[in-house]
Each structure stands twice: as structure tokens, then as C-alpha cells.
Coordinates of C-alpha atoms and ligand atoms in Angstrom, one line a residue:
X1 CA -31.6 -0.8 19.6
X2 CA -28.4 1.1 20.5
X3 CA -27.8 4.1 18.3
X4 CA -25.4 3.5 15.3
X5 CA -21.9 4.7 15.9
X6 CA -19.5 4.1 13.0
X7 CA -16.5 3.9 15.3
X8 CA -18.2 1.3 17.6
X9 CA -18.2 -2.3 16.1
X10 CA -20.9 -3.3 18.6
X11 CA -23.5 -1.0 17.0
X12 CA -25.3 -1.6 13.8
X13 CA -25.6 0.6 10.8
X14 CA -29.4 0.5 10.0
X15 CA -28.8 1.8 6.5
X16 CA -26.3 -0.8 5.5
X17 CA -26.8 -3.9 7.6
X18 CA -28.6 -6.9 6.2
X19 CA -30.8 -8.0 9.2
X20 CA -30.6 -11.6 8.1
X21 CA -26.9 -11.9 8.6
X22 CA -26.0 -10.0 11.7
X23 CA -26.4 -12.8 14.2
X24 CA -25.8 -15.8 12.0
X25 CA -22.4 -16.3 13.7
X26 CA -24.2 -17.4 16.8
X27 CA -24.5 -21.0 15.3
X28 CA -23.1 -23.6 17.8
X29 CA -20.7 -26.4 16.8
X30 CA -19.0 -26.9 13.5
X31 CA -21.2 -25.5 10.7
X32 CA -21.2 -27.3 7.4
X33 CA -18.7 -25.9 4.8
X34 CA -20.2 -23.1 2.8
X35 CA -19.9 -25.0 -0.5
X36 CA -21.1 -22.9 -3.4
X37 CA -20.5 -19.7 -1.6
X38 CA -18.1 -17.2 -3.0
X39 CA -16.0 -14.3 -1.7
X40 CA -14.4 -11.9 -4.1
X41 CA -11.8 -9.4 -2.8
X42 CA -12.3 -6.3 -4.9
X43 CA -9.5 -3.7 -5.1
X44 CA -10.8 -0.1 -4.9
X45 CA -9.1 3.2 -5.8
X46 CA -6.4 4.6 -3.6
X47 CA -7.5 8.1 -4.4
X48 CA -8.8 8.7 -7.9
X49 CA -12.3 7.1 -8.0
X50 CA -11.8 6.3 -11.7
X51 CA -9.1 3.8 -10.9
X52 CA -11.3 0.8 -10.8
X53 CA -11.4 -2.0 -13.3
X54 CA -14.4 -3.0 -15.4
X55 CA -14.3 -6.4 -13.7
X56 CA -14.3 -4.9 -10.3
X57 CA -17.4 -2.9 -11.1
X58 CA -19.1 -5.9 -12.6
X59 CA -18.3 -7.9 -9.5
X60 CA -19.6 -5.2 -7.2
X61 CA -22.8 -5.0 -9.3
X62 CA -23.4 -8.7 -9.5
X63 CA -22.6 -9.7 -5.9
X64 CA -25.4 -10.4 -3.4
X65 CA -23.9 -8.0 -1.0
X66 CA -20.8 -5.7 -0.8
X67 CA -19.1 -6.1 2.5
X68 CA -17.0 -3.0 3.2
X69 CA -14.4 -2.0 5.8
X70 CA -16.0 1.5 5.7
X71 CA -19.5 1.6 4.2
X72 CA -19.6 5.3 3.8
X73 CA -16.4 5.4 1.8
X74 CA -17.5 2.4 -0.4
X75 CA -21.0 3.9 -0.8
X76 CA -19.3 7.0 -2.4
X77 CA -17.5 4.8 -4.8
X78 CA -20.6 2.7 -5.6
X79 CA -22.7 5.8 -6.1
X80 CA -20.1 7.3 -8.4
X81 CA -20.4 4.2 -10.7
X82 CA -24.1 3.6 -10.3
X83 CA -23.8 0.4 -8.4
X84 CA -26.8 -0.3 -6.1
X85 CA -25.8 -3.6 -4.4
X86 CA -26.6 -3.6 -0.6
X87 CA -23.7 -2.8 1.7
X88 CA -22.8 -4.3 5.0
X89 CA -20.0 -3.1 7.3
X90 CA -17.2 -5.6 7.9
X91 CA -14.3 -3.8 9.5
X92 CA -11.4 -5.4 11.4
X93 CA -13.4 -5.5 14.6
X94 CA -16.5 -7.1 13.0
X95 CA -14.8 -9.8 11.0
X96 CA -14.4 -12.2 13.9
X97 CA -18.0 -11.7 15.1
X98 CA -19.9 -11.0 11.9
X99 CA -17.7 -12.4 9.1
X100 CA -19.1 -15.9 9.2
X101 CA -22.7 -14.6 9.2
X102 CA -22.1 -12.4 6.2
X103 CA -20.4 -15.3 4.3
X104 CA -23.1 -17.8 5.2
X105 CA -26.0 -15.4 4.5
X106 CA -25.0 -14.6 0.9
X107 CA -24.0 -16.8 -2.0
X108 CA -21.6 -14.2 -3.3
X109 CA -19.9 -11.6 -1.2
X110 CA -17.7 -8.8 -2.7
X111 CA -15.3 -7.4 -0.1
X112 CA -13.8 -3.9 -0.4
X113 CA -11.5 -2.3 2.1
X114 CA -10.9 1.5 2.6
X115 CA -8.6 1.6 -0.4
X116 CA -6.4 -0.5 -2.6
X117 CA -6.2 -4.3 -2.6
X118 CA -8.0 -6.1 0.2
X119 CA -5.4 -8.3 2.0
X120 CA -2.5 -5.8 1.7
X121 CA -2.1 -4.2 5.1
X122 CA -5.8 -4.3 5.8
X123 CA -8.5 -6.6 7.2
X124 CA -8.9 -8.4 3.9
X125 CA -6.5 -11.1 4.8
X126 CA -8.5 -12.0 8.0
X127 CA -11.7 -12.3 6.0
X128 CA -10.0 -14.4 3.3
X129 CA -8.6 -16.8 6.0
X130 CA -12.0 -17.1 7.6
X131 CA -13.6 -17.8 4.2
X132 CA -11.0 -20.5 3.4
X133 CA -11.7 -22.2 6.7
X134 CA -15.5 -22.2 5.9
X135 CA -15.0 -23.8 2.5
X136 CA -16.0 -20.6 0.6
X137 CA -14.5 -20.3 -2.9
X138 CA -12.2 -17.2 -2.8
X139 CA -11.1 -14.9 -5.6
X140 CA -8.9 -11.8 -5.6
X141 CA -9.2 -9.4 -8.4
X142 CA -6.1 -7.5 -9.5
X143 CA -6.2 -3.7 -9.1
X144 CA -4.9 -0.7 -7.3
X145 CA -2.5 -0.9 -4.4
X146 CA -0.4 2.0 -3.1
X147 CA 3.1 0.4 -2.9
X148 CA 3.4 -0.4 -6.6
X149 CA 3.2 3.2 -8.0
X150 CA 5.4 4.3 -5.1
X151 CA 8.1 1.8 -6.0
X152 CA 7.9 2.6 -9.7
X153 CA 7.9 6.4 -9.1
X154 CA 10.8 6.2 -6.6
X155 CA 13.3 5.8 -9.5
X156 CA 15.1 3.3 -7.4
X157 CA 15.8 -0.2 -8.7
X158 CA 12.7 -2.3 -8.6
X159 CA 13.6 -5.4 -10.5
X160 CA 13.6 -7.0 -7.1
X161 CA 12.0 -5.5 -4.0
X162 CA 10.5 -6.2 -0.5
X163 CA 7.2 -4.9 0.8
X164 CA 7.2 -4.4 4.6
X165 CA 3.7 -3.0 5.1
X166 CA 3.6 -1.1 8.4
X167 CA 6.6 -1.6 10.7
X168 CA 5.9 -2.6 14.3
X169 CA 5.5 0.5 16.4
X170 CA 8.4 -0.1 18.8
X171 CA 10.5 -2.7 20.5
X172 CA 12.8 -5.4 19.4
X173 CA 10.7 -6.5 16.4
X174 CA 10.9 -3.0 15.0
X175 CA 14.6 -2.8 15.4
X176 CA 15.0 -6.2 13.8
X177 CA 12.9 -5.1 10.8
X178 CA 14.8 -1.8 10.5
X179 CA 18.1 -3.8 10.5
X180 CA 16.8 -6.1 7.8
X181 CA 15.8 -3.2 5.6
X182 CA 19.3 -1.6 6.1
X183 CA 21.1 -4.8 5.0
X184 CA 19.0 -5.5 1.9
X185 CA 20.6 -5.3 -1.5
X186 CA 17.3 -4.5 -3.0
X187 CA 14.6 -1.8 -2.5
X188 CA 12.0 -1.9 0.3
X189 CA 8.6 -0.2 0.3
X190 CA 6.8 0.4 3.6
X191 CA 3.6 2.1 4.7
X192 CA 3.7 4.8 7.4
X193 CA 1.3 7.2 9.1
X194 CA 2.1 10.8 8.1
X195 CA 2.8 11.8 11.7
X196 CA 5.5 9.2 12.0
X197 CA 7.3 9.7 8.7
X198 CA 10.1 11.9 9.9
X199 CA 10.9 9.8 12.9
X200 CA 10.9 6.6 10.9
X201 CA 13.2 8.2 8.2
X202 CA 15.5 9.3 11.0
X203 CA 15.7 5.8 12.5
X204 CA 16.3 4.3 9.0
X205 CA 19.1 6.8 8.5
X206 CA 20.6 5.7 11.8
X207 CA 20.6 2.0 10.8
X208 CA 21.0 2.2 7.0
X209 CA 23.3 5.3 6.9
X210 CA 22.3 8.9 6.1
X211 CA 23.3 8.6 2.5
X212 CA 21.0 5.8 1.6
X213 CA 18.8 6.8 -1.3
X214 CA 15.1 6.8 -0.6
X215 CA 11.8 8.3 -1.7
X216 CA 8.6 9.4 -0.1
X217 CA 5.4 9.0 -2.2
X218 CA 2.5 11.0 -0.9
X219 CA -1.2 11.2 -1.9
X220 CA -0.7 9.0 -4.9
X221 CA -3.3 9.4 -7.6
X222 CA -4.8 12.4 -5.7
X223 CA -4.7 16.1 -6.4
X224 CA -1.6 16.7 -4.3
X225 CA 0.4 13.7 -5.4
X226 CA 4.0 14.2 -4.7
X227 CA 7.2 12.1 -4.8
X228 CA 10.3 13.4 -3.1
X229 CA 13.6 11.7 -3.7
X230 CA 16.8 12.1 -1.8
X231 CA 18.9 10.5 0.9
X232 CA 17.4 9.3 4.1
X233 CA 19.0 12.2 6.0
X234 CA 17.7 14.8 3.5
X235 CA 14.2 13.4 3.6
X236 CA 14.2 13.0 7.4
X237 CA 15.2 16.7 7.7
X238 CA 12.7 17.9 5.2
X239 CA 9.8 16.0 6.8
X240 CA 10.8 16.9 10.3
X241 CA 10.6 20.6 9.3
X242 CA 7.3 20.1 7.6
X243 CA 5.4 16.8 8.4
X244 CA 3.6 15.4 5.3
X245 CA -0.1 15.6 4.9
X246 CA -2.2 12.7 3.7
X247 CA -1.1 9.1 3.0
X248 CA 2.5 8.1 2.5
X249 CA 4.6 5.2 1.2
X250 CA 8.3 5.2 2.1
X251 CA 10.7 3.6 -0.3
X252 CA 14.3 2.8 0.8
X253 CA 16.9 2.0 -1.8
X254 CA 19.3 -1.0 -1.6
X255 CA 22.5 -1.1 0.3
X256 CA 25.3 -0.4 -2.1
X257 CA 26.3 -3.6 -3.7
X258 CA 30.0 -2.9 -2.9
X259 CA 29.3 -1.8 0.7
X260 CA 28.6 -4.9 2.7
X261 CA 30.0 -8.0 1.0
X262 CA 26.5 -9.4 0.2
X263 CA 27.0 -8.0 -3.2
X264 CA 24.9 -8.4 -6.3
X265 CA 26.9 -8.0 -9.5
X266 CA 27.4 -4.4 -10.6
X267 CA 25.7 -3.7 -13.9
X268 CA 28.0 -3.5 -16.9
X269 CA 28.2 -0.3 -18.9
X270 CA 25.5 -1.2 -21.4
X271 CA 23.1 -2.3 -18.6
X272 CA 23.9 0.9 -16.7
X273 CA 23.1 2.9 -19.8
X274 CA 19.7 1.1 -20.3
X275 CA 18.9 1.7 -16.6
X276 CA 19.8 5.4 -16.9
X277 CA 17.5 5.7 -20.0
X278 CA 14.7 4.0 -18.2
X279 CA 15.1 6.3 -15.2
X280 CA 15.2 9.4 -17.4
X281 CA 12.0 8.1 -19.2
X282 CA 10.4 7.9 -15.8
X283 CA 11.3 11.5 -15.0
X284 CA 14.4 10.9 -12.8
X285 CA 17.1 13.5 -13.6
X286 CA 20.2 15.0 -12.2
X287 CA 21.1 14.2 -8.7
X288 CA 18.2 11.7 -8.3
X289 CA 19.4 9.9 -11.4
X290 CA 23.0 9.7 -10.1
X291 CA 21.9 8.4 -6.8
X292 CA 19.5 5.8 -8.3
X293 CA 22.3 4.5 -10.5
X294 CA 24.6 4.3 -7.6
X295 CA 22.0 2.5 -5.6
X296 CA 21.6 0.0 -8.4
X297 CA 25.3 -0.7 -8.1
X298 CA 26.7 1.5 -10.8
X299 CA 30.2 2.8 -9.8
X300 CA 30.2 6.3 -8.5
X301 CA 32.1 7.9 -11.4
X302 CA 30.1 6.0 -14.0
X303 CA 26.8 7.1 -12.4
X304 CA 28.0 10.7 -12.3
X305 CA 29.0 10.5 -16.0
X306 CA 25.6 9.1 -17.0
X307 CA 23.7 11.6 -14.9
X308 CA 25.6 14.4 -16.7
X309 CA 25.2 12.9 -20.1
X310 CA 21.4 12.3 -19.8
X311 CA 20.7 15.3 -17.6
X312 CA 19.3 18.7 -18.6
X313 CA 21.7 21.6 -18.1
X314 CA 19.7 22.9 -15.2
X315 CA 19.8 19.7 -13.1
X316 CA 22.6 19.5 -10.5
X317 CA 24.1 16.0 -10.3
X318 CA 26.2 16.6 -7.2
Ligands
LIG401 N1 -4.9 -2.1 1.0 C1 -4.1 -0.9 0.7 C2 -3.2 -1.1 -0.5 O1 -3.5 -2.0 -1.3 O2 -2.3 -0.3 -0.7 C3 -3.3 -0.4 1.9 C4 -4.2 -0.1 3.1 S1 -3.3 0.5 4.5 C5 -4.5 0.4 5.7 C6 -3.2 2.2 4.2 C7 -1.8 2.7 3.8 O3 -1.6 2.6 2.4 C8 -1.6 4.2 4.1 O4 -1.2 4.4 5.5 C9 -0.5 4.5 3.2 O5 0.8 4.1 3.7 C10 -0.8 3.7 2.0 N2 -1.6 4.4 1.0 C11 -2.9 4.2 0.7 N3 -3.4 5.1 -0.2 C12 -2.3 5.9 -0.5 C13 -2.1 7.0 -1.4 N4 -3.1 7.4 -2.2 N5 -0.9 7.5 -1.5 C14 0.1 7.1 -0.7 N6 0.0 6.0 0.2 C15 -1.2 5.4 0.3

């Protein structure tokens, strides 16, 4: 047998692979639907290993097998919570070749990706589609996902938002997506690799304007969690000077409601005040508060006044 190489989908992890399932996909023709079989997508922590629900743990414990994008990572989590269910590796490369075998070989498969909710910018969606095609009953448990705390912590308006996942790396599709983000009158969250954060912020500043409010949420729920808020130009410059370490979510505020014609109604004074109080309660002060209010459509002078009124003396609002 070829030696196990975790980066090579063709090799088999002897420690974690169920020998009964690895070649089940070799079945010819249309197999009968897997009636009575179950796939549960189980969200796992995005950093802090305690961020897992009781139901997720019970599901991992009770399943016949835990299929994981990365068995070593998932094993750490299972060990931490005393779960001894067998593990099998099912990453993006192996789903097309081994997915059916895993689903056919076990009545109840729990699936965990590297982090967060399976199906959100990871191979979970591919496995789910395969399961649906095979007649497997599917479930998705609610749980951690990176873009939600990033949106909330950004301080930008999130009563309505778009989630972009990862942008295409280049070409026309990327430009079109950037232009869409620029034109939106609501907030957008996107995933980005740390090495590309500064370049993407620069591109966003070019299409959406340097003054567009934004935030970069880094290492959420981990020891070095950090959220930086500022304009696209400020953030692009800061991260060009010092590229971020770890995992990152970018959040881009809405186009000003009075800037492009596609306006949403500006909040009235009472709504603006409620919004300001909410932002302050969430730790958004001073300049960040003024910008977040402006991004929500509050007139510039009113946003300034609210930022001064709710601010601490030491917080600059300009
Ligand atoms: N399924 C995951 C979810 O529900 O969020 C997303 C998986 S995707 C392959 C990985 C991306 O999620 C990272 O590149 C980063 O953009 C974001 N991410 C994951 N964990 C994060 C964290 N702790 N802090 C900030 N971003 C994170």
C-alpha cells in the first residue's frame, strides 16, 4: 500500500479510514437510493474549541462515522470533548471519489470541515449535493461561522448584508463582483487569504472609493482576535505596511445612500440615535461611530453630532 500522505487524496490514512468504505464507489450503474441513511453537517469551532453546541457534540458522538475535511484537526476537537467515533477523511478531492462510499457504508455520517459551518465556502456543499442525489436524509446543525461575528463586530449596518465568500482570483468575474460590492447599499462580508488582504482592499478602494467604511476581522475567537475599522484606503495602507497574520474576514460598508441614486431612506433622528446607541453598546466609538452612522445613511453633520455626544472625550471623531 502507498504510504499515507495527508496532502495526497490518492493515499489512505490507515489510522482513520474505514476499510469497508474506501472502494464502495466502484459500484456500476445507478445504485438504489440510500433510504434510511443520514448525513448531518456539523459546525465546528472557528478557533476556540469550546465553541461547539451540545447538539453538535451529541451528533458527533452518536454518528456511525465522522467524515472530516481534515482528520487531524477534527481529531483534536473530538479528543478535547472525549468523542471516540471513528474518523474518515473526506476532503474536497476525495468527495467525488469516496463520498458515495462513505454515505453508503454508514447509516449516519456526521460531516465536519476544517472550521465553521460545512457548506459555507468549503467542501460541505459538494457532499450535501451528493447526499441529496443519493436519497440520503440531510441535516445541517446551526453553529459557528466566521462571517457572522465579523459582520457584527464591524460596527457597520447589518440589518441587511451580502456574503461573498472568496472572490474569484482574477479576470472579468472578479471585476464584476468588485463592482457589485461597490454599488451595494448594504454591507458585504468576504473571505480572503491573509497574503491577499492588502491587494484586495486596494482594489476595493479603487472601485468603491477610498472613503468607503470597512473593517478587517482577524483571528476571530482566537487569542489574537482583532478587528480594525476604517476607510478602505486606511485599511489598505495599514495592511500593505504589515500584512495580517492568520485568518481574515473583510467587511465593506454600504455605498452612501445619497451617493448613487439607488438610495435607501435615510434614518430619521430617532432611528439614528438608536443606531448610535447600539453601536456604542457594541464598542464602536469616535471616528468609527461617525463613519458607521454615515454608512447607514445618517447625514454627515448629524453623524458627527451623535459621535461627539456619545463619544468619550479621548475619542477623535474627525
Ligand atoms: N466554513 C467556514 C465558515 O463557516 O466560516 C469557512 C471556511 S473557509 C475555507 C475559511 C475562511 O473563513 C478563512 O480564509 C477566513 O476568511 C474565514 N475564517 C475562518 N476562521 C476564521 C477566524 N477565526 N477568523 C477570521 N476569519 C476566519
